[in-house]
PDB file of C-alpha atoms in Angstrom:
ATOM      1  CA  GLU P  11      18.295  60.920 -31.570  1.00  0.00           C
ATOM      2  CA  VAL P  12      19.647  60.674 -28.005  1.00  0.00           C
ATOM      3  CA  GLN P  13      23.323  59.813 -28.276  1.00  0.00           C
ATOM      4  CA  LEU P  14      26.884  60.299 -27.135  1.00  0.00           C
ATOM      5  CA  LEU P  15      29.723  60.219 -29.766  1.00  0.00           C
ATOM      6  CA  GLU P  16      33.347  60.044 -28.626  1.00  0.00           C
ATOM      7  CA  SER P  17      36.208  61.218 -30.781  1.00  0.00           C
ATOM      8  CA  GLY P  18      39.955  62.000 -30.507  1.00  0.00           C
ATOM      9  CA  GLY P  19      41.482  58.552 -29.930  1.00  0.00           C
ATOM     10  CA  GLY P  20      44.451  57.363 -31.703  1.00  0.00           C
ATOM     11  CA  LEU P  21      48.061  56.112 -31.270  1.00  0.00           C
ATOM     12  CA  VAL P  22      50.363  58.251 -29.032  1.00  0.00           C
ATOM     13  CA  GLN P  23      53.816  57.626 -27.685  1.00  0.00           C
ATOM     14  CA  PRO P  24      54.432  57.105 -23.910  1.00  0.00           C
ATOM     15  CA  GLY P  25      54.629  60.387 -22.180  1.00  0.00           C
ATOM     16  CA  GLY P  26      52.477  62.065 -24.814  1.00  0.00           C
ATOM     17  CA  SER P  27      49.158  63.747 -24.631  1.00  0.00           C
ATOM     18  CA  LEU P  28      45.735  63.390 -26.071  1.00  0.00           C
ATOM     19  CA  ARG P  29      42.387  65.089 -25.839  1.00  0.00           C
ATOM     20  CA  LEU P  30      39.221  63.245 -26.063  1.00  0.00           C
ATOM     21  CA  SER P  31      35.832  64.738 -26.866  1.00  0.00           C
ATOM     22  CA  CYS P  32      32.266  63.430 -26.297  1.00  0.00           C
ATOM     23  CA  ALA P  33      29.509  65.182 -28.224  1.00  0.00           C
ATOM     24  CA  ALA P  34      26.009  64.806 -26.732  1.00  0.00           C
ATOM     25  CA  SER P  35      22.757  65.217 -28.545  1.00  0.00           C
ATOM     26  CA  GLY P  36      19.076  64.575 -27.949  1.00  0.00           C
ATOM     27  CA  TYR P  37      18.908  65.602 -24.304  1.00  0.00           C
ATOM     28  CA  THR P  38      19.583  68.550 -22.135  1.00  0.00           C
ATOM     29  CA  PHE P  39      23.342  68.032 -21.746  1.00  0.00           C
ATOM     30  CA  SER P  40      23.757  70.791 -19.109  1.00  0.00           C
ATOM     31  CA  THR P  41      21.327  69.067 -16.709  1.00  0.00           C
ATOM     32  CA  TYR P  42      23.282  65.920 -16.048  1.00  0.00           C
ATOM     33  CA  ALA P  43      26.642  64.932 -14.702  1.00  0.00           C
ATOM     34  CA  ILE P  44      28.731  62.798 -16.992  1.00  0.00           C
ATOM     35  CA  ASN P  45      31.590  60.248 -16.740  1.00  0.00           C
ATOM     36  CA  TRP P  46      34.472  58.741 -18.650  1.00  0.00           C
ATOM     37  CA  VAL P  47      34.976  54.991 -18.399  1.00  0.00           C
ATOM     38  CA  ARG P  48      37.671  52.937 -20.000  1.00  0.00           C
ATOM     39  CA  GLN P  49      38.160  49.332 -20.969  1.00  0.00           C
ATOM     40  CA  ALA P  50      41.602  47.874 -21.705  1.00  0.00           C
ATOM     41  CA  PRO P  51      41.791  45.220 -24.376  1.00  0.00           C
ATOM     42  CA  GLY P  52      40.164  41.991 -23.068  1.00  0.00           C
ATOM     43  CA  LYS P  53      39.728  43.524 -19.528  1.00  0.00           C
ATOM     44  CA  GLY P  54      36.959  44.884 -17.458  1.00  0.00           C
ATOM     45  CA  LEU P  55      35.494  48.373 -17.083  1.00  0.00           C
ATOM     46  CA  GLU P  56      37.220  51.024 -15.167  1.00  0.00           C
ATOM     47  CA  TRP P  57      35.707  54.337 -14.068  1.00  0.00           C
ATOM     48  CA  VAL P  58      38.109  57.157 -15.032  1.00  0.00           C
ATOM     49  CA  SER P  59      36.483  60.456 -14.141  1.00  0.00           C
ATOM     50  CA  GLY P  60      33.228  62.272 -13.618  1.00  0.00           C
ATOM     51  CA  ILE P  61      32.103  65.903 -13.674  1.00  0.00           C
ATOM     52  CA  SER P  62      28.987  67.547 -12.303  1.00  0.00           C
ATOM     53  CA  ALA P  63      26.277  69.076 -14.426  1.00  0.00           C
ATOM     54  CA  GLY P  64      27.617  72.627 -14.137  1.00  0.00           C
ATOM     55  CA  GLY P  65      31.335  71.591 -14.299  1.00  0.00           C
ATOM     56  CA  ASP P  66      31.950  72.899 -10.820  1.00  0.00           C
ATOM     57  CA  ASN P  67      32.946  69.398  -9.271  1.00  0.00           C
ATOM     58  CA  THR P  68      35.281  66.950 -10.910  1.00  0.00           C
ATOM     59  CA  TYR P  69      36.286  63.455  -9.639  1.00  0.00           C
ATOM     60  CA  TYR P  70      39.065  61.066 -10.689  1.00  0.00           C
ATOM     61  CA  ALA P  71      40.275  57.555 -10.166  1.00  0.00           C
ATOM     62  CA  ASP P  72      43.555  57.285  -8.444  1.00  0.00           C
ATOM     63  CA  SER P  73      45.170  55.782 -11.510  1.00  0.00           C
ATOM     64  CA  VAL P  74      44.765  58.965 -13.515  1.00  0.00           C
ATOM     65  CA  LYS P  75      44.705  61.728 -10.814  1.00  0.00           C
ATOM     66  CA  GLY P  76      47.187  64.412 -11.710  1.00  0.00           C
ATOM     67  CA  ARG P  77      47.515  63.296 -15.307  1.00  0.00           C
ATOM     68  CA  PHE P  78      44.014  63.558 -16.691  1.00  0.00           C
ATOM     69  CA  THR P  79      41.641  66.596 -16.643  1.00  0.00           C
ATOM     70  CA  ILE P  80      37.913  66.352 -17.244  1.00  0.00           C
ATOM     71  CA  SER P  81      36.024  69.386 -18.444  1.00  0.00           C
ATOM     72  CA  ARG P  82      32.838  70.325 -20.295  1.00  0.00           C
ATOM     73  CA  ASP P  83      31.410  73.074 -22.452  1.00  0.00           C
ATOM     74  CA  ASN P  84      27.649  73.099 -21.882  1.00  0.00           C
ATOM     75  CA  SER P  85      27.184  75.732 -24.668  1.00  0.00           C
ATOM     76  CA  LYS P  86      28.521  73.155 -27.145  1.00  0.00           C
ATOM     77  CA  ASN P  87      27.070  70.015 -25.450  1.00  0.00           C
ATOM     78  CA  THR P  88      30.533  68.466 -25.277  1.00  0.00           C
ATOM     79  CA  LEU P  89      32.585  66.720 -22.755  1.00  0.00           C
ATOM     80  CA  PHE P  90      36.377  66.622 -22.773  1.00  0.00           C
ATOM     81  CA  LEU P  91      39.176  64.494 -21.264  1.00  0.00           C
ATOM     82  CA  GLN P  92      42.732  65.924 -21.469  1.00  0.00           C
ATOM     83  CA  MET P  93      45.195  63.101 -20.951  1.00  0.00           C
ATOM     84  CA  ASN P  94      48.808  63.943 -20.272  1.00  0.00           C
ATOM     85  CA  SER P  95      51.897  61.808 -19.358  1.00  0.00           C
ATOM     86  CA  LEU P  96      50.242  58.841 -21.066  1.00  0.00           C
ATOM     87  CA  ARG P  97      51.429  55.294 -20.181  1.00  0.00           C
ATOM     88  CA  ALA P  98      51.067  51.934 -21.832  1.00  0.00           C
ATOM     89  CA  GLU P  99      48.571  50.989 -19.225  1.00  0.00           C
ATOM     90  CA  ASP P 100      46.250  53.794 -20.432  1.00  0.00           C
ATOM     91  CA  THR P 101      45.683  51.887 -23.645  1.00  0.00           C
ATOM     92  CA  ALA P 102      41.967  51.312 -23.753  1.00  0.00           C
ATOM     93  CA  VAL P 103      38.611  52.027 -25.269  1.00  0.00           C
ATOM     94  CA  TYR P 104      37.367  55.228 -23.657  1.00  0.00           C
ATOM     95  CA  TYR P 105      33.536  55.633 -23.315  1.00  0.00           C
ATOM     96  CA  CYS P 106      31.590  58.552 -22.035  1.00  0.00           C
ATOM     97  CA  ALA P 107      28.471  57.760 -20.137  1.00  0.00           C
ATOM     98  CA  LYS P 108      25.741  60.049 -18.902  1.00  0.00           C
ATOM     99  CA  ALA P 109      24.909  60.269 -15.223  1.00  0.00           C
ATOM    100  CA  LEU P 110      22.331  57.622 -14.300  1.00  0.00           C
ATOM    101  CA  TRP P 111      24.352  55.464 -16.648  1.00  0.00           C
ATOM    102  CA  ASP P 112      21.404  55.202 -19.044  1.00  0.00           C
ATOM    103  CA  LEU P 113      23.319  56.379 -22.119  1.00  0.00           C
ATOM    104  CA  TRP P 114      26.741  55.318 -23.307  1.00  0.00           C
ATOM    105  CA  GLY P 115      28.812  56.311 -26.402  1.00  0.00           C
ATOM    106  CA  ARG P 116      30.333  53.644 -28.650  1.00  0.00           C
ATOM    107  CA  GLY P 117      33.850  54.450 -27.415  1.00  0.00           C
ATOM    108  CA  THR P 118      37.114  55.629 -28.907  1.00  0.00           C
ATOM    109  CA  LEU P 119      40.315  53.671 -28.845  1.00  0.00           C
ATOM    110  CA  VAL P 120      43.455  55.155 -27.288  1.00  0.00           C
ATOM    111  CA  SER P 121      46.744  53.249 -27.881  1.00  0.00           C
ATOM    112  CA  VAL P 122      49.924  54.178 -25.995  1.00  0.00           C
ATOM    113  CA  SER P 123      52.937  52.657 -27.634  1.00  0.00           C
ATOM    114  CA  SER P 124      56.306  53.506 -28.992  1.00  0.00           C
TER     115      SER P 124
ATOM    116  CA  GLN N  23      40.437  53.168  -3.399  1.00  0.00           C
ATOM    117  CA  ALA N  24      38.039  50.383  -2.681  1.00  0.00           C
ATOM    118  CA  VAL N  25      38.003  47.050  -4.487  1.00  0.00           C
ATOM    119  CA  VAL N  26      34.762  45.621  -5.770  1.00  0.00           C
ATOM    120  CA  THR N  27      34.562  41.882  -6.158  1.00  0.00           C
ATOM    121  CA  GLN N  28      32.471  39.711  -8.450  1.00  0.00           C
ATOM    122  CA  GLU N  29      32.641  36.027  -9.390  1.00  0.00           C
ATOM    123  CA  PRO N  30      34.829  35.636 -12.388  1.00  0.00           C
ATOM    124  CA  SER N  31      32.575  33.286 -14.189  1.00  0.00           C
ATOM    125  CA  LEU N  32      29.252  31.419 -13.683  1.00  0.00           C
ATOM    126  CA  THR N  33      27.340  29.001 -15.778  1.00  0.00           C
ATOM    127  CA  VAL N  34      23.569  28.640 -15.947  1.00  0.00           C
ATOM    128  CA  SER N  35      21.360  26.298 -17.815  1.00  0.00           C
ATOM    129  CA  PRO N  36      18.724  27.623 -20.193  1.00  0.00           C
ATOM    130  CA  GLY N  37      15.661  28.387 -18.097  1.00  0.00           C
ATOM    131  CA  GLY N  38      17.620  28.189 -14.927  1.00  0.00           C
ATOM    132  CA  THR N  39      18.273  30.682 -12.253  1.00  0.00           C
ATOM    133  CA  VAL N  40      21.655  32.242 -11.231  1.00  0.00           C
ATOM    134  CA  THR N  41      22.665  35.014  -8.776  1.00  0.00           C
ATOM    135  CA  LEU N  42      25.677  37.177  -9.402  1.00  0.00           C
ATOM    136  CA  THR N  43      27.124  39.094  -6.421  1.00  0.00           C
ATOM    137  CA  CYS N  44      29.039  42.341  -5.938  1.00  0.00           C
ATOM    138  CA  GLY N  45      31.072  42.852  -2.732  1.00  0.00           C
ATOM    139  CA  SER N  46      33.034  45.787  -1.388  1.00  0.00           C
ATOM    140  CA  SER N  47      36.439  45.740   0.409  1.00  0.00           C
ATOM    141  CA  THR N  48      35.166  48.361   2.690  1.00  0.00           C
ATOM    142  CA  GLY N  49      32.498  46.140   4.166  1.00  0.00           C
ATOM    143  CA  THR N  50      28.738  45.738   3.621  1.00  0.00           C
ATOM    144  CA  VAL N  51      27.230  46.968   0.429  1.00  0.00           C
ATOM    145  CA  THR N  52      24.221  49.180   1.165  1.00  0.00           C
ATOM    146  CA  SER N  53      21.741  51.180  -0.814  1.00  0.00           C
ATOM    147  CA  GLY N  54      24.006  54.171  -0.158  1.00  0.00           C
ATOM    148  CA  HIS N  55      26.500  52.715  -2.624  1.00  0.00           C
ATOM    149  CA  TYR N  56      23.692  52.998  -5.334  1.00  0.00           C
ATOM    150  CA  PRO N  57      24.624  49.622  -6.982  1.00  0.00           C
ATOM    151  CA  TYR N  58      24.245  49.441 -10.665  1.00  0.00           C
ATOM    152  CA  TRP N  59      24.429  46.354 -12.913  1.00  0.00           C
ATOM    153  CA  PHE N  60      25.555  46.484 -16.552  1.00  0.00           C
ATOM    154  CA  GLN N  61      25.556  43.872 -19.354  1.00  0.00           C
ATOM    155  CA  GLN N  62      28.071  43.868 -22.039  1.00  0.00           C
ATOM    156  CA  LYS N  63      28.226  41.721 -25.164  1.00  0.00           C
ATOM    157  CA  PRO N  64      31.349  41.347 -27.316  1.00  0.00           C
ATOM    158  CA  GLY N  65      32.091  44.419 -29.442  1.00  0.00           C
ATOM    159  CA  GLN N  66      29.340  46.426 -27.736  1.00  0.00           C
ATOM    160  CA  ALA N  67      29.149  49.217 -25.194  1.00  0.00           C
ATOM    161  CA  PRO N  68      27.836  48.322 -21.818  1.00  0.00           C
ATOM    162  CA  ARG N  69      24.047  48.583 -21.185  1.00  0.00           C
ATOM    163  CA  THR N  70      22.559  49.344 -17.879  1.00  0.00           C
ATOM    164  CA  LEU N  71      20.162  46.640 -16.511  1.00  0.00           C
ATOM    165  CA  ILE N  72      19.625  47.763 -12.834  1.00  0.00           C
ATOM    166  CA  TYR N  73      19.982  51.044 -11.157  1.00  0.00           C
ATOM    167  CA  ASP N  74      19.971  52.044  -7.430  1.00  0.00           C
ATOM    168  CA  THR N  75      20.022  48.422  -6.246  1.00  0.00           C
ATOM    169  CA  SER N  76      16.845  47.083  -7.655  1.00  0.00           C
ATOM    170  CA  ASN N  77      15.259  49.391 -10.302  1.00  0.00           C
ATOM    171  CA  ARG N  78      14.929  48.194 -13.893  1.00  0.00           C
ATOM    172  CA  HIS N  79      15.055  50.426 -16.944  1.00  0.00           C
ATOM    173  CA  SER N  80      12.321  50.243 -19.487  1.00  0.00           C
ATOM    174  CA  TRP N  81      14.511  47.995 -21.670  1.00  0.00           C
ATOM    175  CA  THR N  82      15.460  45.560 -18.917  1.00  0.00           C
ATOM    176  CA  PRO N  83      13.748  42.094 -19.160  1.00  0.00           C
ATOM    177  CA  ALA N  84      11.733  41.249 -16.133  1.00  0.00           C
ATOM    178  CA  ARG N  85      13.761  38.110 -15.572  1.00  0.00           C
ATOM    179  CA  PHE N  86      16.526  40.320 -14.276  1.00  0.00           C
ATOM    180  CA  SER N  87      16.260  41.542 -10.719  1.00  0.00           C
ATOM    181  CA  GLY N  88      18.474  43.415  -8.289  1.00  0.00           C
ATOM    182  CA  SER N  89      18.706  43.253  -4.496  1.00  0.00           C
ATOM    183  CA  LEU N  90      20.971  43.307  -1.483  1.00  0.00           C
ATOM    184  CA  LEU N  91      21.895  39.803  -0.281  1.00  0.00           C
ATOM    185  CA  GLY N  92      24.250  38.787   2.588  1.00  0.00           C
ATOM    186  CA  GLY N  93      26.117  42.118   2.655  1.00  0.00           C
ATOM    187  CA  LYS N  94      26.558  42.327  -1.143  1.00  0.00           C
ATOM    188  CA  ALA N  95      24.562  43.636  -4.110  1.00  0.00           C
ATOM    189  CA  ALA N  96      23.041  40.884  -6.159  1.00  0.00           C
ATOM    190  CA  LEU N  97      21.728  40.410  -9.609  1.00  0.00           C
ATOM    191  CA  THR N  98      19.327  37.424 -10.110  1.00  0.00           C
ATOM    192  CA  LEU N  99      18.492  36.066 -13.452  1.00  0.00           C
ATOM    193  CA  SER N 100      15.425  33.795 -13.419  1.00  0.00           C
ATOM    194  CA  GLY N 101      14.693  31.906 -16.581  1.00  0.00           C
ATOM    195  CA  ALA N 102      17.978  32.367 -18.391  1.00  0.00           C
ATOM    196  CA  GLN N 103      17.927  32.768 -22.130  1.00  0.00           C
ATOM    197  CA  PRO N 104      20.731  32.040 -24.620  1.00  0.00           C
ATOM    198  CA  GLU N 105      20.909  35.792 -25.360  1.00  0.00           C
ATOM    199  CA  ASP N 106      21.755  36.428 -21.623  1.00  0.00           C
ATOM    200  CA  GLU N 107      25.257  34.988 -22.245  1.00  0.00           C
ATOM    201  CA  ALA N 108      27.457  38.080 -21.704  1.00  0.00           C
ATOM    202  CA  ASP N 109      29.795  39.839 -19.252  1.00  0.00           C
ATOM    203  CA  TYR N 110      28.135  41.530 -16.288  1.00  0.00           C
ATOM    204  CA  TYR N 111      29.553  44.246 -14.333  1.00  0.00           C
ATOM    205  CA  CYS N 112      28.447  45.980 -11.071  1.00  0.00           C
ATOM    206  CA  LEU N 113      29.299  49.608 -10.088  1.00  0.00           C
ATOM    207  CA  LEU N 114      29.400  51.028  -6.555  1.00  0.00           C
ATOM    208  CA  SER N 115      29.578  54.675  -5.580  1.00  0.00           C
ATOM    209  CA  TYR N 116      31.870  55.805  -2.883  1.00  0.00           C
ATOM    210  CA  SER N 117      31.303  59.495  -2.112  1.00  0.00           C
ATOM    211  CA  ALA N 118      33.707  61.148  -4.617  1.00  0.00           C
ATOM    212  CA  SER N 119      34.582  58.035  -6.706  1.00  0.00           C
ATOM    213  CA  LYS N 120      32.944  55.120  -8.390  1.00  0.00           C
ATOM    214  CA  VAL N 121      34.394  51.601  -8.708  1.00  0.00           C
ATOM    215  CA  PHE N 122      33.539  48.770 -11.158  1.00  0.00           C
ATOM    216  CA  GLY N 123      33.643  45.206 -10.188  1.00  0.00           C
ATOM    217  CA  GLY N 124      35.942  42.907 -12.268  1.00  0.00           C
ATOM    218  CA  GLY N 125      33.016  41.451 -14.029  1.00  0.00           C
ATOM    219  CA  THR N 126      31.320  38.106 -14.303  1.00  0.00           C
ATOM    220  CA  LYS N 127      31.364  36.140 -17.492  1.00  0.00           C
ATOM    221  CA  LEU N 128      28.006  34.333 -17.648  1.00  0.00           C
ATOM    222  CA  THR N 129      27.690  31.365 -19.817  1.00  0.00           C
ATOM    223  CA  VAL N 130      24.223  29.834 -20.668  1.00  0.00           C
ATOM    224  CA  LEU N 131      24.758  26.163 -21.350  1.00  0.00           C
TER     225      LEU N 131
END
């Protein structure tokens, strides 16, 4: 089955860190770029970060630049998002989405609160 | 970072036609922004309807169409069905980044 499955979300204090994972299956992961998108409770979608197929090029929204790091392990068909210096406004469901946007995961909830 | 604007809400009658638009703070939206349109229903992940301005995926009902209209990207729904009630988001690409619009809540009533 072609799918993306996020994990690693949870409750973290402001200033803390969290690492999200996105496991891909059913397609050739190493062939496609992939993105992270988030959605705060009751709000719209926000593109967070993207990475090229080989991992050489990374891109970030201004809101997370310098705090979040995207990476991938093509040997394990897995995408990562290292989130540092977390703020309350980072609270959201985080989705991974394949380039061409034809495949999305179900999301993982990150809550930043003391 | 650019700002992408959409109508906050629209209402369409069953069987009716409605057009949602997607504008950019940087100026005219072109095919070079590779406009995408997504549908999201409560509690679900988004689903792509239209890619690269006007291309439908295999799962996209033919009643949805994409275009460029008056300097914006547009999504037209012709023959609205009750199941089309949802939030709709556009996405534009700007070289190294991508920006979603704020979304349009479409009511079929």
